[in-house]
Coordinates of N, CA and C in Angstrom, one line a residue:
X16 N 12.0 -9.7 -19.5 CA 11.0 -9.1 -18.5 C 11.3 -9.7 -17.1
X17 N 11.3 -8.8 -16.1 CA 11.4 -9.1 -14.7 C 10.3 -9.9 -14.5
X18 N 10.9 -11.1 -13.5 CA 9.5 -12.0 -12.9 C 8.6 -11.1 -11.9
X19 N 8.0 -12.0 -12.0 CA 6.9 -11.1 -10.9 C 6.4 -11.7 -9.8
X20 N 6.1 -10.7 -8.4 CA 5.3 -11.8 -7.3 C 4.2 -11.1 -7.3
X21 N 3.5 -11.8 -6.3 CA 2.1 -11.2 -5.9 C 2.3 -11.3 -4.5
X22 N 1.6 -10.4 -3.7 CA 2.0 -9.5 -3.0 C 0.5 -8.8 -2.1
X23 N 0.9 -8.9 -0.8 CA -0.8 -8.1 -0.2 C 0.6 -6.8 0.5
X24 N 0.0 -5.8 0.3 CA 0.7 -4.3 1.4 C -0.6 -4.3 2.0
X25 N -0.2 -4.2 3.3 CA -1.1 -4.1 4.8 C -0.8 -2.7 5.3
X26 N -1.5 -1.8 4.9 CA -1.5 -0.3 5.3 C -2.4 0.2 6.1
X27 N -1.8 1.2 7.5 CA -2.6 1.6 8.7 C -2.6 3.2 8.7
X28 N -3.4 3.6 8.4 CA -3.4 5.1 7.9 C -3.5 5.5 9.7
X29 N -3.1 6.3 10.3 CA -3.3 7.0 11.3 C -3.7 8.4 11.2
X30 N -3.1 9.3 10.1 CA -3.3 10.4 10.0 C -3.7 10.6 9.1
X31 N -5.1 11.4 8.7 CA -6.1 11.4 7.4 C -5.5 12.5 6.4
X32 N -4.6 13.6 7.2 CA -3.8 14.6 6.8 C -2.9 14.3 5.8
X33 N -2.7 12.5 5.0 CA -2.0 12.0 4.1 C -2.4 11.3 3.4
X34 N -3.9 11.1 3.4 CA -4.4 10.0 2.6 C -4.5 10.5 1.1
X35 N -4.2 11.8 0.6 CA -4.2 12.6 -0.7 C -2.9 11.8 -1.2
X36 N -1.7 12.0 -0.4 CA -0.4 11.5 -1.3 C -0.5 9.8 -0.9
X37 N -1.1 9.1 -0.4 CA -1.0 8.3 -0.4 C -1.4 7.3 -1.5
X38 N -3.0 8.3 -2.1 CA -3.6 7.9 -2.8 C -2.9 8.2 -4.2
X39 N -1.8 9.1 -4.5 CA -0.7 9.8 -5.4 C 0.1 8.5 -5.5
X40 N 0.5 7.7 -4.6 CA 1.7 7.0 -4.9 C 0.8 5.3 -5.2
X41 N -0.6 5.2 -4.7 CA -1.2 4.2 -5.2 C -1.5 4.3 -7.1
X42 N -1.8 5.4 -6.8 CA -2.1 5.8 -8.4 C -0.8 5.4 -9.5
X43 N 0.2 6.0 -8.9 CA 1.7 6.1 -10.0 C 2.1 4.4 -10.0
X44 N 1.9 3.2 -9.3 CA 1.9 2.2 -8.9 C 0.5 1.2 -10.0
X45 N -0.5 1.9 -10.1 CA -2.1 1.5 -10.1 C -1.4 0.4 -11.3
X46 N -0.9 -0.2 -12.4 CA -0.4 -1.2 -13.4 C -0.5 -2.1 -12.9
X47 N 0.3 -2.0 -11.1 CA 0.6 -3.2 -10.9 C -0.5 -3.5 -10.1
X48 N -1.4 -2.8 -9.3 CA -2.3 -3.4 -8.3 C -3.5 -4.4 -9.3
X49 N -3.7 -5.0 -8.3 CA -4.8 -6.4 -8.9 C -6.3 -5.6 -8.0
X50 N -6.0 -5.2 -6.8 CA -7.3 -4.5 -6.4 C -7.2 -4.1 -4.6
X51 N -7.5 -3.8 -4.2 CA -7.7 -2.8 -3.1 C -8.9 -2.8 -2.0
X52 N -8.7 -2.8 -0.8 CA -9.8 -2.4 0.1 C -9.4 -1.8 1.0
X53 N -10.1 -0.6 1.5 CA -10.0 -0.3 2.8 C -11.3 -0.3 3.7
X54 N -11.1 0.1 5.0 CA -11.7 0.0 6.1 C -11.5 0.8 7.1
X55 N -12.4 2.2 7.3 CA -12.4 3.2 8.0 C -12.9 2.2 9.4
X56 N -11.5 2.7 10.6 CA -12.3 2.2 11.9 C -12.5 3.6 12.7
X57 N -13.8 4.3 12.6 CA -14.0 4.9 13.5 C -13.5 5.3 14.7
X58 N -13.9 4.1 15.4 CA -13.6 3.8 17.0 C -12.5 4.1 17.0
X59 N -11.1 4.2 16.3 CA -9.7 4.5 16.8 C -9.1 5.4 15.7
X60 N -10.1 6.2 15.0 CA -9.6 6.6 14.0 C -8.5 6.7 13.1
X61 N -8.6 5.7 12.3 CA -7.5 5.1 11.8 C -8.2 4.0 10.1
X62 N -7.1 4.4 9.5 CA -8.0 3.2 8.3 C -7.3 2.2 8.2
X63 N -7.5 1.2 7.7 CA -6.6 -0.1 7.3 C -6.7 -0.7 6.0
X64 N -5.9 -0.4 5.5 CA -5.8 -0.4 3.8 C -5.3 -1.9 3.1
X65 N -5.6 -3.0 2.5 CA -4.5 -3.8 1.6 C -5.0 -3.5 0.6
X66 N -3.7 -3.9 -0.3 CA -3.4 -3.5 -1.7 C -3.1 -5.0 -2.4
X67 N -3.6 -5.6 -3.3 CA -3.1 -6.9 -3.3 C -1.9 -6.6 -5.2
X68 N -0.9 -6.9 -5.1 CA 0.0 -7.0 -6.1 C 0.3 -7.5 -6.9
X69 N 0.6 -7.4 -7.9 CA 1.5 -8.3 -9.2 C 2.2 -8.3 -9.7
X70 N 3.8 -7.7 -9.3 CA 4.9 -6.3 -9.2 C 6.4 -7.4 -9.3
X71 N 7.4 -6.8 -9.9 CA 8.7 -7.5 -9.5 C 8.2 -6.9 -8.4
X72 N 9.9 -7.7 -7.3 CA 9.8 -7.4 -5.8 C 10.4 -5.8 -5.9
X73 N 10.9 -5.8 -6.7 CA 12.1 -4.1 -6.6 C 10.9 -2.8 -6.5
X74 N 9.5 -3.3 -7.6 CA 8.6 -2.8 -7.8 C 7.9 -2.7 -5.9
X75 N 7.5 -3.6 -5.5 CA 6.8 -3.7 -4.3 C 7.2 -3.2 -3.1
X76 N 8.7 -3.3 -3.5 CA 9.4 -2.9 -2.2 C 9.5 -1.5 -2.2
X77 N 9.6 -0.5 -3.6 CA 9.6 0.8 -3.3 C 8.2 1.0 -3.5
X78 N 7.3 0.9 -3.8 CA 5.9 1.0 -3.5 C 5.6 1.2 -2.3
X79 N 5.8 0.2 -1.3 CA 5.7 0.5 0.1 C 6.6 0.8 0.7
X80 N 8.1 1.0 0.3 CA 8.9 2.4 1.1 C 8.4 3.7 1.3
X81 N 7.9 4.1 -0.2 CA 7.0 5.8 -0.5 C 6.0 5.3 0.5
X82 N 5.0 4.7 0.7 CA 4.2 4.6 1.4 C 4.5 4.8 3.0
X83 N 5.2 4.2 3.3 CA 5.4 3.9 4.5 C 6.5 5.1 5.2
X84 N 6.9 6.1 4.2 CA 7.9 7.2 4.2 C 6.8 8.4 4.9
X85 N 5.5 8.1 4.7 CA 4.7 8.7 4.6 C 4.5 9.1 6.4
X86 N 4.0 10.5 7.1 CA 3.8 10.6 8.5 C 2.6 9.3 8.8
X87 N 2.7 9.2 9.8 CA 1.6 8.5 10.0 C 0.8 6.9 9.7
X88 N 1.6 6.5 8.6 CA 1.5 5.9 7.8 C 2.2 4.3 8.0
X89 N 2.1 3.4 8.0 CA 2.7 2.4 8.3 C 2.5 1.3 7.1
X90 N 3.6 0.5 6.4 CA 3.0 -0.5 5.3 C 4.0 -1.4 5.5
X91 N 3.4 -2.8 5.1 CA 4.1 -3.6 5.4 C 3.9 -4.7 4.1
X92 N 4.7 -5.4 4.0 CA 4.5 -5.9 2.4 C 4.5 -8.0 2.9
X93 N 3.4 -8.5 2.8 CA 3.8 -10.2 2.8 C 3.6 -10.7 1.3
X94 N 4.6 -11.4 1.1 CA 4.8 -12.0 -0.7 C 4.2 -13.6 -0.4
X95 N 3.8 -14.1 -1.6 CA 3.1 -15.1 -1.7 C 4.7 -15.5 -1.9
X96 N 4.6 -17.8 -1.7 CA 5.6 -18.4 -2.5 C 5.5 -18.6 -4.4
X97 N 4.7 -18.5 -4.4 CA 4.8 -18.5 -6.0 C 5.6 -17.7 -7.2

């Protein structure tokens, strides 16, 4: 079995026009997530999403390529050292 990290994706939705496939590629992913929050900012319309992980890295890193492939969409992945 591949090791695993744990993992937060820092996701900035700018375009709401994506948040269906976005929520598609969280879903096909959902095994690995430990749990999730977002945060609609009104004021600049825009959401800010983390995803916190428990993924090989090969797992995490295309997780948030699809994401981040996405218009609008920005994800950025910080790995714990453990």
């Amino acid at each position: 079995m591949e090791e695993t990290r744990v993992a937060i994706l820092a996701i900035v939705v700018e375009r709401a026009d994506h948040i269906d496939q976005l929520n598609e590629i969280l879903h096909e992913y959902r095994k690995y997530i430990i749990g999730r929050m977002g945060l609609p900012y009104e004021k600049r319309h825009i959401s800010l999403i983390s995803i916190a992980v428990d993924a090989p890295v090969s797992i995490i890193s295309a997780m948030s390529g699809k994401i981040g492939m996405l218009d609008g969409v920005t994800a950025k992945s910080v790995y714990s050292k453990l």
